[in-house]
PDB file of C-alpha atoms in Angstrom:
ATOM      1  CA  GLU F   1      -0.358 -24.606   1.784  1.00  0.00           C
ATOM      2  CA  GLU F   2       2.255 -25.800  -0.349  1.00  0.00           C
ATOM      3  CA  ASP F   3       0.770 -25.074  -3.380  1.00  0.00           C
ATOM      4  CA  VAL F   4      -0.247 -21.483  -2.692  1.00  0.00           C
ATOM      5  CA  ARG F   5       3.307 -20.678  -2.538  1.00  0.00           C
ATOM      6  CA  ARG F   6       3.826 -22.510  -5.463  1.00  0.00           C
ATOM      7  CA  VAL F   7       1.294 -20.155  -7.548  1.00  0.00           C
ATOM      8  CA  LEU F   8       2.699 -17.320  -5.294  1.00  0.00           C
ATOM      9  CA  GLU F   9       5.730 -17.597  -6.528  1.00  0.00           C
ATOM     10  CA  ARG F  10       5.657 -18.599  -9.765  1.00  0.00           C
ATOM     11  CA  GLY F  11       3.696 -15.232 -10.366  1.00  0.00           C
ATOM     12  CA  ILE F  12       6.067 -12.815  -8.743  1.00  0.00           C
ATOM     13  CA  ALA F  13       8.421 -15.230 -11.786  1.00  0.00           C
ATOM     14  CA  LEU F  14       6.117 -14.233 -14.225  1.00  0.00           C
ATOM     15  CA  LEU F  15       6.133 -10.479 -12.765  1.00  0.00           C
ATOM     16  CA  GLU F  16       9.861  -9.952 -13.215  1.00  0.00           C
ATOM     17  CA  ALA F  17      10.248 -10.827 -15.816  1.00  0.00           C
ATOM     18  CA  GLU F  18       6.814  -8.845 -17.447  1.00  0.00           C
ATOM     19  CA  GLU F  19       8.147  -5.588 -15.229  1.00  0.00           C
ATOM     20  CA  VAL F  20      12.122  -6.249 -17.410  1.00  0.00           C
ATOM     21  CA  GLY F  21      10.863  -4.434 -20.738  1.00  0.00           C
ATOM     22  CA  GLN F  22       9.061  -1.792 -19.343  1.00  0.00           C
ATOM     23  CA  LYS F  23       9.711   1.316 -18.797  1.00  0.00           C
ATOM     24  CA  ASP F  24       6.296   2.826 -18.507  1.00  0.00           C
ATOM     25  CA  ASP F  25       3.136   3.123 -16.300  1.00  0.00           C
ATOM     26  CA  ASP F  26       2.754  -0.692 -16.442  1.00  0.00           C
ATOM     27  CA  ASP F  27       6.196  -1.100 -14.905  1.00  0.00           C
ATOM     28  CA  VAL F  28       4.298   0.604 -11.750  1.00  0.00           C
ATOM     29  CA  ALA F  29       1.832  -1.506 -12.066  1.00  0.00           C
ATOM     30  CA  VAL F  30       3.687  -4.104 -12.129  1.00  0.00           C
ATOM     31  CA  GLY F  31       5.858  -3.450  -9.064  1.00  0.00           C
ATOM     32  CA  CYS F  32       2.320  -2.986  -7.612  1.00  0.00           C
ATOM     33  CA  VAL F  33       1.408  -6.386  -7.899  1.00  0.00           C
ATOM     34  CA  LYS F  34       4.704  -8.481  -7.069  1.00  0.00           C
ATOM     35  CA  ASP F  35       4.947  -6.432  -3.912  1.00  0.00           C
ATOM     36  CA  ILE F  36       1.140  -7.625  -2.847  1.00  0.00           C
ATOM     37  CA  LEU F  37       2.345 -10.688  -3.780  1.00  0.00           C
ATOM     38  CA  GLY F  38       5.283 -10.687  -2.121  1.00  0.00           C
ATOM     39  CA  TYR F  39       4.011  -9.214   0.881  1.00  0.00           C
ATOM     40  CA  GLU F  40       1.128 -11.983   0.658  1.00  0.00           C
ATOM     41  CA  LEU F  41       3.998 -14.963   0.274  1.00  0.00           C
ATOM     42  CA  ASN F  42       5.434 -13.589   3.289  1.00  0.00           C
ATOM     43  CA  LEU F  43       2.558 -13.500   5.360  1.00  0.00           C
ATOM     44  CA  LEU F  44       1.550 -16.874   4.624  1.00  0.00           C
ATOM     45  CA  ASN F  45       5.214 -18.180   5.793  1.00  0.00           C
ATOM     46  CA  VAL F  46       4.708 -16.626   8.772  1.00  0.00           C
ATOM     47  CA  CYS F  47       0.960 -18.871   9.661  1.00  0.00           C
ATOM     48  CA  THR F  48       2.907 -21.724   8.631  1.00  0.00           C
ATOM     49  CA  SER F  49       6.054 -21.714  10.364  1.00  0.00           C
ATOM     50  CA  LEU F  50       4.057 -20.509  13.445  1.00  0.00           C
ATOM     51  CA  VAL F  51       1.997 -24.029  13.683  1.00  0.00           C
ATOM     52  CA  LYS F  52       4.813 -25.704  13.002  1.00  0.00           C
ATOM     53  CA  LEU F  53       5.537 -25.103  16.372  1.00  0.00           C
ATOM     54  CA  ASN F  54       6.211 -26.912  19.601  1.00  0.00           C
ATOM     55  CA  SER F  55       8.911 -27.239  22.258  1.00  0.00           C
ATOM     56  CA  ASN F  56      11.205 -27.663  20.368  1.00  0.00           C
ATOM     57  CA  SER F  57      11.150 -25.744  17.390  1.00  0.00           C
ATOM     58  CA  VAL F  58      10.301 -22.409  19.497  1.00  0.00           C
ATOM     59  CA  PRO F  59      13.829 -20.588  18.507  1.00  0.00           C
ATOM     60  CA  THR F  60      14.128 -21.179  14.997  1.00  0.00           C
ATOM     61  CA  LEU F  61      10.547 -21.073  13.430  1.00  0.00           C
ATOM     62  CA  VAL F  62       9.998 -17.980  16.450  1.00  0.00           C
ATOM     63  CA  SER F  63      13.002 -16.312  13.673  1.00  0.00           C
ATOM     64  CA  GLN F  64      11.991 -17.285  10.794  1.00  0.00           C
ATOM     65  CA  ALA F  65       8.444 -16.009  11.359  1.00  0.00           C
ATOM     66  CA  SER F  66      10.150 -13.163  12.526  1.00  0.00           C
ATOM     67  CA  ARG F  67      11.966 -12.771   8.935  1.00  0.00           C
ATOM     68  CA  HIS F  68       9.369 -13.223   7.097  1.00  0.00           C
ATOM     69  CA  ALA F  69       7.579 -10.085   8.459  1.00  0.00           C
ATOM     70  CA  LYS F  70      10.771  -7.371   8.093  1.00  0.00           C
ATOM     71  CA  GLN F  71      10.049  -8.992   4.373  1.00  0.00           C
ATOM     72  CA  ALA F  72       6.179  -8.522   4.421  1.00  0.00           C
ATOM     73  CA  GLU F  73       6.952  -4.750   6.072  1.00  0.00           C
ATOM     74  CA  GLN F  74       9.283  -4.129   3.839  1.00  0.00           C
ATOM     75  CA  HIS F  75       6.723  -5.401   0.546  1.00  0.00           C
ATOM     76  CA  LEU F  76       4.301  -3.374   2.391  1.00  0.00           C
ATOM     77  CA  LYS F  77       6.825  -0.115   2.952  1.00  0.00           C
ATOM     78  CA  SER F  78       7.533  -0.338  -1.106  1.00  0.00           C
ATOM     79  CA  PHE F  79       3.296  -0.975  -2.088  1.00  0.00           C
ATOM     80  CA  GLN F  80       3.080   2.206  -0.017  1.00  0.00           C
ATOM     81  CA  ASP F  81       6.399   4.673  -1.593  1.00  0.00           C
ATOM     82  CA  THR F  82       4.772   3.366  -4.974  1.00  0.00           C
ATOM     83  CA  LEU F  83       1.320   4.867  -3.797  1.00  0.00           C
ATOM     84  CA  GLU F  84       2.067   7.909  -2.965  1.00  0.00           C
ATOM     85  CA  GLN F  85       4.210   8.929  -5.692  1.00  0.00           C
ATOM     86  CA  THR F  86       1.491   8.572  -8.156  1.00  0.00           C
ATOM     87  CA  THR F  87      -1.406  11.230  -7.378  1.00  0.00           C
ATOM     88  CA  THR F  88      -4.557  10.200  -7.353  1.00  0.00           C
ATOM     89  CA  THR F  89      -7.101  12.628  -8.582  1.00  0.00           C
ATOM     90  CA  THR F  90     -10.649  12.806  -7.197  1.00  0.00           C
ATOM     91  CA  GLU F  91     -11.957  11.245 -10.767  1.00  0.00           C
ATOM     92  CA  GLN F  92     -10.196   7.846  -9.563  1.00  0.00           C
ATOM     93  CA  LYS F  93     -11.478   8.667  -6.012  1.00  0.00           C
ATOM     94  CA  SER F  94     -14.410   8.411  -7.098  1.00  0.00           C
ATOM     95  CA  GLU F  95     -14.338   5.803  -9.535  1.00  0.00           C
ATOM     96  CA  GLU F  96     -12.794   3.247  -6.642  1.00  0.00           C
ATOM     97  CA  GLN F  97     -15.562   5.184  -4.019  1.00  0.00           C
ATOM     98  CA  MET F  98     -18.051   3.521  -7.457  1.00  0.00           C
ATOM     99  CA  LEU F  99     -16.232  -0.299  -7.804  1.00  0.00           C
ATOM    100  CA  LEU F 100     -16.461  -0.496  -3.670  1.00  0.00           C
ATOM    101  CA  SER F 101     -19.890   0.020  -3.818  1.00  0.00           C
ATOM    102  CA  ARG F 102     -20.661  -2.834  -6.784  1.00  0.00           C
ATOM    103  CA  CYS F 103     -18.807  -4.992  -4.705  1.00  0.00           C
ATOM    104  CA  PHE F 104     -19.566  -4.782  -1.601  1.00  0.00           C
ATOM    105  CA  ASP F 105     -22.505  -4.264   0.536  1.00  0.00           C
ATOM    106  CA  THR F 106     -21.835  -1.334   2.614  1.00  0.00           C
ATOM    107  CA  ASN F 107     -24.891  -2.622   4.779  1.00  0.00           C
ATOM    108  CA  ILE F 108     -25.071  -5.991   5.049  1.00  0.00           C
ATOM    109  CA  ASN F 109     -26.122  -7.760   8.262  1.00  0.00           C
ATOM    110  CA  ARG F 110     -23.524  -8.976   9.967  1.00  0.00           C
ATOM    111  CA  ARG F 111     -24.660 -10.725  13.703  1.00  0.00           C
ATOM    112  CA  LEU F 112     -23.779  -8.505  16.401  1.00  0.00           C
ATOM    113  CA  LEU F 113     -24.104  -9.264  20.440  1.00  0.00           C
ATOM    114  CA  GLY F 114     -27.030  -7.880  22.157  1.00  0.00           C
ATOM    115  CA  ASN F 115     -29.647  -6.046  20.291  1.00  0.00           C
ATOM    116  CA  THR F 116     -27.061  -3.940  19.051  1.00  0.00           C
ATOM    117  CA  PRO F 117     -27.969  -2.453  15.499  1.00  0.00           C
ATOM    118  CA  VAL F 118     -26.544  -3.452  12.136  1.00  0.00           C
ATOM    119  CA  ARG F 119     -23.108  -0.926  11.726  1.00  0.00           C
ATOM    120  CA  ARG F 120     -21.562   0.272   8.636  1.00  0.00           C
ATOM    121  CA  ILE F 121     -19.081  -1.265   6.822  1.00  0.00           C
ATOM    122  CA  LYS F 122     -15.928   1.335   6.454  1.00  0.00           C
ATOM    123  CA  PHE F 123     -13.277   1.641   3.321  1.00  0.00           C
ATOM    124  CA  GLN F 124      -9.996   2.222   3.539  1.00  0.00           C
ATOM    125  CA  SER F 125      -8.591   3.874   1.063  1.00  0.00           C
ATOM    126  CA  PRO F 126      -6.145   1.894   0.044  1.00  0.00           C
ATOM    127  CA  THR F 127      -2.909   4.261   1.716  1.00  0.00           C
ATOM    128  CA  ASN F 128      -5.333   4.471   4.441  1.00  0.00           C
ATOM    129  CA  ALA F 129      -5.386   0.462   5.082  1.00  0.00           C
ATOM    130  CA  ILE F 130      -1.226   0.228   4.150  1.00  0.00           C
ATOM    131  CA  SER F 131      -1.043   1.821   6.951  1.00  0.00           C
ATOM    132  CA  PHE F 132      -2.853   0.395   9.043  1.00  0.00           C
ATOM    133  CA  LEU F 133      -1.486  -2.750   8.122  1.00  0.00           C
ATOM    134  CA  LEU F 134       1.799  -2.135   8.669  1.00  0.00           C
ATOM    135  CA  ASN F 135       0.931  -0.284  11.858  1.00  0.00           C
ATOM    136  CA  VAL F 136      -0.348  -4.158  12.899  1.00  0.00           C
TER     137      VAL F 136
END
């Protein structure tokens, strides 16, 4: 847990140092990666704080987890705003689909209850995925 936290914090610090001298499209990419790492760090903090729950620490740990969840939501909203500001061309969408098809088998054989047929995996666009995470 601490090692993962240190790696995420170090990655964010490196990105912040990199971001200082940039003022172009790379700046947007660095900001997006920083938001994603910030979201993951806060999600890790929520999970690890809730694991430590006991009868004496409920109010403290739940308020701490709530604070981390709100920070994670802010990172997701910032990432979503950045995605909405960048225009996605049809060429970028087809490239995205090509990468997904290379990386994942959409017909993966998942065990299901009973004799139900194998269901295809649906991949959401990044904007839809972020919206879904914000609703959770």
